[in-house]
């Protein structure tokens, strides 16, 4: 599947923290040419750049709370209005509330587009706790690994096991709160997209490559 001559394709990756949305988004964006947009990455970039938005977001992210809808929605809508998003996007970590989903629907509808499919990466809470507890990323390039399930290998030559860092919100208290916030505020989106006939579910408790194959199959079904 290539985006070169295709109609715009807007796809959402939905799932609890640690389900593998970022891991799959990077692979799927490379395979399809879709632009990968992660609101978590956008907030972390603001934080690295020392912006007011980054400092505000950090106060929520460190506790595992959601950044307020008005802030998140305006950041995301500004991003998708740029020219490189006009062929479509792979949303990772957005929307996370029904209000965000409605704002995205309205913005796409205003340009005669719509969400093609929302793919739920289904993973149990026990597995998530194991994954987030072992997640590390390369201090140089930001690539994400797991120190047991997905360690760096020869395909990522800049990354080694020495120069790895852990996210502040991967501490046990923050993980528990993120799971509760997901259940309270984000899980209602499963019904939201299911009722719209736009939900596809993949089993996230398979090796990353198998999850990726199922995800590509779900995208093929809506883009062919
Ligand atoms: P964000 O960065 O979006 O975090 P998240 O949704 O909590 O998701 P994660 O990045 O933790 O997990 P993931 O699903 O991407 O999994 P990954 O691929 O890394 O958001 C962070 C914070 O920003 C939020 O808490 C909130 O404060 C704020 N925020 C962001 N968006 C917002 C929004 N829209 N509204 C309001 N606030 C917002 O994988 C996890 C680990 O598992 C890795 O170690 C990986 O190597 C491993 N792994 C992946 N796949 C597999 C597999 N198949 N088998 C074994 N291990 C695997």
mmCIF file of C-alpha atoms and ligand atoms in Angstrom:
data_model
loop_
_atom_site.group_PDB
_atom_site.id
_atom_site.type_symbol
_atom_site.label_atom_id
_atom_site.label_comp_id
_atom_site.label_asym_id
_atom_site.label_seq_id
_atom_site.Cartn_x
_atom_site.Cartn_y
_atom_site.Cartn_z
ATOM 1 C CA UNK A 1 0.000 0.000 0.000
ATOM 2 C CA UNK A 2 1.405 3.401 -0.963
ATOM 3 C CA UNK A 3 0.025 6.861 -0.237
ATOM 4 C CA UNK A 4 1.414 8.347 -3.449
ATOM 5 C CA UNK A 5 -1.745 8.327 -5.603
ATOM 6 C CA UNK A 6 -4.310 7.286 -3.007
ATOM 7 C CA UNK A 7 -7.100 9.365 -1.439
ATOM 8 C CA UNK A 8 -6.312 10.803 1.975
ATOM 9 C CA UNK A 9 -6.294 8.080 4.613
ATOM 10 C CA UNK A 10 -6.819 8.998 8.269
ATOM 11 C CA UNK A 11 -6.264 6.130 10.682
ATOM 12 C CA UNK A 12 -6.344 6.041 14.490
ATOM 13 C CA UNK A 13 -4.335 3.633 16.628
ATOM 14 C CA UNK A 14 -6.279 3.174 19.866
ATOM 15 C CA UNK A 15 -5.246 1.237 22.920
ATOM 16 C CA UNK A 16 -4.121 1.517 26.519
ATOM 17 C CA UNK A 17 -0.746 2.969 27.477
ATOM 18 C CA UNK A 18 1.941 0.466 26.512
ATOM 19 C CA UNK A 19 -0.251 -1.440 24.049
ATOM 20 C CA UNK A 20 2.372 -0.883 21.369
ATOM 21 C CA UNK A 21 0.799 2.067 19.522
ATOM 22 C CA UNK A 22 4.116 3.874 19.089
ATOM 23 C CA UNK A 23 6.007 0.722 18.108
ATOM 24 C CA UNK A 24 3.397 -0.141 15.482
ATOM 25 C CA UNK A 25 2.960 3.442 14.271
ATOM 26 C CA UNK A 26 6.653 3.745 13.388
ATOM 27 C CA UNK A 27 6.599 0.452 11.424
ATOM 28 C CA UNK A 28 3.261 1.153 9.746
ATOM 29 C CA UNK A 29 4.234 4.691 8.757
ATOM 30 C CA UNK A 30 7.401 3.309 7.149
ATOM 31 C CA UNK A 31 5.404 0.632 5.299
ATOM 32 C CA UNK A 32 2.592 2.903 4.075
ATOM 33 C CA UNK A 33 4.069 6.392 3.821
ATOM 34 C CA UNK A 34 1.416 7.718 6.211
ATOM 35 C CA UNK A 35 2.468 10.600 8.451
ATOM 36 C CA UNK A 36 2.830 9.417 12.060
ATOM 37 C CA UNK A 37 1.374 11.922 14.546
ATOM 38 C CA UNK A 38 1.793 11.184 18.255
ATOM 39 C CA UNK A 39 0.433 13.791 20.673
ATOM 40 C CA UNK A 40 2.656 12.295 23.414
ATOM 41 C CA UNK A 41 5.732 12.858 21.202
ATOM 42 C CA UNK A 42 4.529 16.380 20.396
ATOM 43 C CA UNK A 43 4.230 17.227 24.100
ATOM 44 C CA UNK A 44 7.658 15.697 24.836
ATOM 45 C CA UNK A 45 9.190 17.746 22.011
ATOM 46 C CA UNK A 46 7.649 20.926 23.454
ATOM 47 C CA UNK A 47 9.135 19.982 26.809
ATOM 48 C CA UNK A 48 12.622 19.463 25.313
ATOM 49 C CA UNK A 49 12.305 22.878 23.661
ATOM 50 C CA UNK A 50 11.273 24.468 26.973
ATOM 51 C CA UNK A 51 7.998 25.947 25.658
ATOM 52 C CA UNK A 52 5.140 27.032 27.936
ATOM 53 C CA UNK A 53 3.012 24.281 26.400
ATOM 54 C CA UNK A 54 5.677 21.675 27.192
ATOM 55 C CA UNK A 55 5.984 22.831 30.812
ATOM 56 C CA UNK A 56 2.203 22.818 31.212
ATOM 57 C CA UNK A 57 1.900 19.331 29.668
ATOM 58 C CA UNK A 58 4.601 17.945 31.966
ATOM 59 C CA UNK A 59 2.544 18.736 35.069
ATOM 60 C CA UNK A 60 -0.162 16.370 33.761
ATOM 61 C CA UNK A 61 2.062 13.759 32.076
ATOM 62 C CA UNK A 62 4.197 13.100 35.167
ATOM 63 C CA UNK A 63 1.027 12.195 37.117
ATOM 64 C CA UNK A 64 -0.378 10.088 34.287
ATOM 65 C CA UNK A 65 -3.264 12.552 33.778
ATOM 66 C CA UNK A 66 -4.495 13.764 30.408
ATOM 67 C CA UNK A 67 -3.456 17.207 29.231
ATOM 68 C CA UNK A 68 -6.664 19.338 29.061
ATOM 69 C CA UNK A 69 -8.745 18.911 25.914
ATOM 70 C CA UNK A 70 -8.617 22.545 24.786
ATOM 71 C CA UNK A 71 -4.803 22.567 24.778
ATOM 72 C CA UNK A 72 -4.486 19.154 23.122
ATOM 73 C CA UNK A 73 -7.156 19.737 20.486
ATOM 74 C CA UNK A 74 -5.758 23.074 19.335
ATOM 75 C CA UNK A 75 -2.216 21.645 19.099
ATOM 76 C CA UNK A 76 -3.422 18.670 17.033
ATOM 77 C CA UNK A 77 -5.733 20.652 14.746
ATOM 78 C CA UNK A 78 -2.948 23.116 13.986
ATOM 79 C CA UNK A 79 -0.696 20.172 13.074
ATOM 80 C CA UNK A 80 -3.145 18.417 10.742
ATOM 81 C CA UNK A 81 -3.832 21.669 8.888
ATOM 82 C CA UNK A 82 -0.255 21.653 7.549
ATOM 83 C CA UNK A 83 0.401 20.508 3.995
ATOM 84 C CA UNK A 84 2.274 17.319 4.930
ATOM 85 C CA UNK A 85 -0.865 15.984 6.652
ATOM 86 C CA UNK A 86 -3.173 16.442 3.661
ATOM 87 C CA UNK A 87 -2.515 12.915 2.317
ATOM 88 C CA UNK A 88 -3.603 11.467 5.639
ATOM 89 C CA UNK A 89 -2.153 10.561 9.035
ATOM 90 C CA UNK A 90 -1.684 7.746 11.463
ATOM 91 C CA UNK A 91 -2.851 9.093 14.829
ATOM 92 C CA UNK A 92 -1.072 7.599 17.844
ATOM 93 C CA UNK A 93 -2.440 8.649 21.241
ATOM 94 C CA UNK A 94 -5.104 10.973 19.824
ATOM 95 C CA UNK A 95 -8.034 11.135 20.335
ATOM 96 C CA UNK A 96 -8.169 10.149 23.997
ATOM 97 C CA UNK A 97 -11.551 11.570 24.969
ATOM 98 C CA UNK A 98 -14.928 11.734 23.252
ATOM 99 C CA UNK A 99 -14.526 15.528 23.050
ATOM 100 C CA UNK A 100 -11.229 15.065 21.159
ATOM 101 C CA UNK A 101 -12.834 12.513 18.829
ATOM 102 C CA UNK A 102 -15.691 14.891 18.018
ATOM 103 C CA UNK A 103 -13.274 17.767 17.364
ATOM 104 C CA UNK A 104 -11.268 15.556 14.996
ATOM 105 C CA UNK A 105 -14.406 14.385 13.183
ATOM 106 C CA UNK A 106 -15.523 18.023 12.764
ATOM 107 C CA UNK A 107 -12.124 19.159 11.449
ATOM 108 C CA UNK A 108 -11.887 16.317 8.927
ATOM 109 C CA UNK A 109 -15.482 16.756 7.865
ATOM 110 C CA UNK A 110 -14.789 20.466 7.161
ATOM 111 C CA UNK A 111 -12.253 19.357 4.548
ATOM 112 C CA UNK A 112 -14.504 16.570 3.183
ATOM 113 C CA UNK A 113 -12.470 13.842 4.844
ATOM 114 C CA UNK A 114 -13.191 11.344 7.595
ATOM 115 C CA UNK A 115 -11.550 8.694 9.731
ATOM 116 C CA UNK A 116 -11.189 5.537 7.625
ATOM 117 C CA UNK A 117 -10.653 3.136 10.510
ATOM 118 C CA UNK A 118 -9.707 3.048 14.184
ATOM 119 C CA UNK A 119 -7.564 0.057 15.055
ATOM 120 C CA UNK A 120 -7.766 -1.035 18.696
ATOM 121 C CA UNK A 121 -4.588 -2.789 19.867
ATOM 122 C CA UNK A 122 -5.995 -5.089 22.520
ATOM 123 C CA UNK A 123 -3.656 -5.890 25.453
ATOM 124 C CA UNK A 124 -4.425 -6.910 29.061
ATOM 125 C CA UNK A 125 -3.494 -4.745 32.058
ATOM 126 C CA UNK A 126 -1.021 -7.351 33.378
ATOM 127 C CA UNK A 127 0.863 -7.363 30.087
ATOM 128 C CA UNK A 128 0.863 -3.546 29.993
ATOM 129 C CA UNK A 129 2.409 -3.332 33.437
ATOM 130 C CA UNK A 130 5.180 -5.719 32.318
ATOM 131 C CA UNK A 131 5.778 -3.745 29.135
ATOM 132 C CA UNK A 132 5.901 -0.256 30.628
ATOM 133 C CA UNK A 133 8.080 -1.395 33.530
ATOM 134 C CA UNK A 134 10.739 -2.541 31.031
ATOM 135 C CA UNK A 135 10.377 0.172 28.388
ATOM 136 C CA UNK A 136 13.519 2.119 27.556
ATOM 137 C CA UNK A 137 14.471 4.433 24.709
ATOM 138 C CA UNK A 138 17.728 5.375 23.052
ATOM 139 C CA UNK A 139 19.058 8.650 24.476
ATOM 140 C CA UNK A 140 20.443 9.567 21.029
ATOM 141 C CA UNK A 141 17.704 8.775 18.477
ATOM 142 C CA UNK A 142 14.624 8.155 20.654
ATOM 143 C CA UNK A 143 13.912 4.635 19.302
ATOM 144 C CA UNK A 144 11.765 2.673 21.767
ATOM 145 C CA UNK A 145 12.736 -0.790 23.068
ATOM 146 C CA UNK A 146 11.922 -3.166 25.894
ATOM 147 C CA UNK A 147 14.829 -4.517 27.869
ATOM 148 C CA UNK A 148 13.423 -8.095 27.694
ATOM 149 C CA UNK A 149 10.741 -8.291 24.947
ATOM 150 C CA UNK A 150 12.316 -6.035 22.323
ATOM 151 C CA UNK A 151 15.987 -5.279 23.022
ATOM 152 C CA UNK A 152 18.107 -3.324 20.494
ATOM 153 C CA UNK A 153 19.894 -5.412 17.865
ATOM 154 C CA UNK A 154 22.100 -4.902 14.792
ATOM 155 C CA UNK A 155 19.207 -3.226 12.912
ATOM 156 C CA UNK A 156 19.560 -0.201 15.220
ATOM 157 C CA UNK A 157 23.313 0.468 15.247
ATOM 158 C CA UNK A 158 23.170 3.765 17.159
ATOM 159 C CA UNK A 159 21.350 2.120 20.084
ATOM 160 C CA UNK A 160 23.020 0.009 22.747
ATOM 161 C CA UNK A 161 22.013 -1.199 26.178
ATOM 162 C CA UNK A 162 24.178 1.400 27.927
ATOM 163 C CA UNK A 163 22.698 4.606 26.565
ATOM 164 C CA UNK A 164 19.034 3.898 27.391
ATOM 165 C CA UNK A 165 16.664 6.131 29.354
ATOM 166 C CA UNK A 166 13.299 5.508 31.068
ATOM 167 C CA UNK A 167 10.279 7.835 30.789
ATOM 168 C CA UNK A 168 9.229 9.618 34.004
ATOM 169 C CA UNK A 169 5.640 8.387 33.549
ATOM 170 C CA UNK A 170 6.769 4.741 33.442
ATOM 171 C CA UNK A 171 7.160 4.716 37.245
ATOM 172 C CA UNK A 172 4.706 2.287 38.960
ATOM 173 C CA UNK A 173 2.379 4.966 40.509
ATOM 174 C CA UNK A 174 2.048 6.804 37.198
ATOM 175 C CA UNK A 175 1.421 3.546 35.286
ATOM 176 C CA UNK A 176 -1.472 2.630 37.613
ATOM 177 C CA UNK A 177 -3.020 6.066 37.190
ATOM 178 C CA UNK A 178 -2.600 5.984 33.386
ATOM 179 C CA UNK A 179 -4.493 2.677 33.270
ATOM 180 C CA UNK A 180 -7.324 4.153 35.350
ATOM 181 C CA UNK A 181 -7.437 7.289 33.202
ATOM 182 C CA UNK A 182 -7.582 5.093 30.091
ATOM 183 C CA UNK A 183 -10.522 3.101 31.511
ATOM 184 C CA UNK A 184 -12.418 6.250 32.555
ATOM 185 C CA UNK A 185 -11.748 8.634 29.678
ATOM 186 C CA UNK A 186 -10.407 6.803 26.631
ATOM 187 C CA UNK A 187 -12.097 3.391 26.611
ATOM 188 C CA UNK A 188 -15.489 5.020 25.759
ATOM 189 C CA UNK A 189 -13.946 5.632 22.325
ATOM 190 C CA UNK A 190 -14.212 1.897 21.620
ATOM 191 C CA UNK A 191 -18.006 2.257 21.598
ATOM 192 C CA UNK A 192 -17.793 5.629 19.820
ATOM 193 C CA UNK A 193 -15.955 4.170 16.811
ATOM 194 C CA UNK A 194 -17.723 0.816 16.950
ATOM 195 C CA UNK A 195 -21.097 2.583 16.734
ATOM 196 C CA UNK A 196 -19.772 4.518 13.738
ATOM 197 C CA UNK A 197 -18.808 1.205 12.063
ATOM 198 C CA UNK A 198 -15.137 2.240 12.142
ATOM 199 C CA UNK A 199 -13.540 -0.098 14.667
ATOM 200 C CA UNK A 200 -11.161 -2.937 13.910
ATOM 201 C CA UNK A 201 -9.465 -4.873 16.728
ATOM 202 C CA UNK A 202 -6.078 -6.609 16.594
ATOM 203 C CA UNK A 203 -4.586 -8.899 19.207
ATOM 204 C CA UNK A 204 -1.715 -6.871 20.708
ATOM 205 C CA UNK A 205 -0.348 -9.826 22.682
ATOM 206 C CA UNK A 206 1.572 -11.285 19.759
ATOM 207 C CA UNK A 207 5.149 -10.568 18.690
ATOM 208 C CA UNK A 208 5.455 -7.027 17.245
ATOM 209 C CA UNK A 209 5.790 -8.254 13.635
ATOM 210 C CA UNK A 210 2.569 -10.289 13.868
ATOM 211 C CA UNK A 211 0.688 -7.324 15.346
ATOM 212 C CA UNK A 212 2.027 -5.230 12.456
ATOM 213 C CA UNK A 213 0.795 -7.739 9.868
ATOM 214 C CA UNK A 214 -2.719 -7.679 11.364
ATOM 215 C CA UNK A 215 -2.659 -3.897 11.431
ATOM 216 C CA UNK A 216 -1.667 -3.647 7.770
ATOM 217 C CA UNK A 217 -4.459 -6.072 6.924
ATOM 218 C CA UNK A 218 -6.970 -3.797 8.697
ATOM 219 C CA UNK A 219 -5.666 -0.811 6.708
ATOM 220 C CA UNK A 220 -5.783 -2.717 3.422
ATOM 221 C CA UNK A 221 -9.441 -3.517 4.080
ATOM 222 C CA UNK A 222 -10.363 0.182 4.116
ATOM 223 C CA UNK A 223 -7.960 1.479 1.462
ATOM 224 C CA UNK A 224 -8.560 -1.002 -1.350
HETATM 225 P P1 LIG B 1 1.784 8.799 25.090
HETATM 226 O O1 LIG B 1 3.169 9.081 24.791
HETATM 227 O O2 LIG B 1 0.774 8.760 23.996
HETATM 228 O O3 LIG B 1 1.724 7.503 25.962
HETATM 229 P P2 LIG B 1 0.673 6.292 26.018
HETATM 230 O O4 LIG B 1 -0.584 6.326 25.261
HETATM 231 O O5 LIG B 1 0.505 6.155 27.474
HETATM 232 O O6 LIG B 1 1.331 5.260 25.223
HETATM 233 P P3 LIG B 1 2.750 4.781 25.420
HETATM 234 O O7 LIG B 1 3.700 5.627 24.624
HETATM 235 O O8 LIG B 1 3.040 4.653 26.896
HETATM 236 O O9 LIG B 1 2.639 3.311 24.869
HETATM 237 P P4 LIG B 1 2.474 2.756 23.403
HETATM 238 O O10 LIG B 1 1.098 2.190 23.240
HETATM 239 O O11 LIG B 1 2.945 3.746 22.384
HETATM 240 O O12 LIG B 1 3.468 1.530 23.522
HETATM 241 P P5 LIG B 1 4.968 1.364 22.994
HETATM 242 O O13 LIG B 1 4.985 1.119 21.535
HETATM 243 O O14 LIG B 1 5.852 2.436 23.542
HETATM 244 O O15 LIG B 1 1.210 9.871 26.144
HETATM 245 C C1 LIG B 1 1.955 10.222 27.296
HETATM 246 C C2 LIG B 1 1.180 11.272 28.065
HETATM 247 O O16 LIG B 1 0.996 12.459 27.239
HETATM 248 C C3 LIG B 1 -0.239 10.880 28.485
HETATM 249 O O17 LIG B 1 -0.255 10.131 29.688
HETATM 250 C C4 LIG B 1 -0.888 12.272 28.620
HETATM 251 O O18 LIG B 1 -0.473 12.896 29.821
HETATM 252 C C5 LIG B 1 -0.270 13.049 27.470
HETATM 253 N N1 LIG B 1 -1.094 12.915 26.247
HETATM 254 C C6 LIG B 1 -0.705 12.343 25.063
HETATM 255 N N2 LIG B 1 -1.696 12.399 24.158
HETATM 256 C C7 LIG B 1 -2.742 13.031 24.785
HETATM 257 C C8 LIG B 1 -4.058 13.358 24.376
HETATM 258 N N3 LIG B 1 -4.534 13.047 23.162
HETATM 259 N N4 LIG B 1 -4.858 13.996 25.278
HETATM 260 C C9 LIG B 1 -4.403 14.331 26.492
HETATM 261 N N5 LIG B 1 -3.170 14.028 26.953
HETATM 262 C C10 LIG B 1 -2.342 13.371 26.101
HETATM 263 O O19 LIG B 1 5.305 -0.040 23.709
HETATM 264 C C11 LIG B 1 5.438 -0.131 25.120
HETATM 265 C C12 LIG B 1 6.578 -1.128 25.464
HETATM 266 O O20 LIG B 1 6.191 -2.443 25.035
HETATM 267 C C13 LIG B 1 7.902 -0.818 24.725
HETATM 268 O O21 LIG B 1 8.938 -1.150 25.590
HETATM 269 C C14 LIG B 1 7.885 -1.764 23.516
HETATM 270 O O22 LIG B 1 9.196 -2.118 23.092
HETATM 271 C C15 LIG B 1 7.119 -2.972 24.062
HETATM 272 N N6 LIG B 1 6.306 -3.642 23.058
HETATM 273 C C16 LIG B 1 5.593 -3.058 22.036
HETATM 274 N N7 LIG B 1 4.924 -3.994 21.331
HETATM 275 C C17 LIG B 1 5.212 -5.193 21.924
HETATM 276 C C18 LIG B 1 4.807 -6.534 21.664
HETATM 277 N N8 LIG B 1 3.969 -6.835 20.656
HETATM 278 N N9 LIG B 1 5.276 -7.508 22.474
HETATM 279 C C19 LIG B 1 6.113 -7.217 23.494
HETATM 280 N N10 LIG B 1 6.541 -5.959 23.791
HETATM 281 C C20 LIG B 1 6.089 -4.958 23.021
#
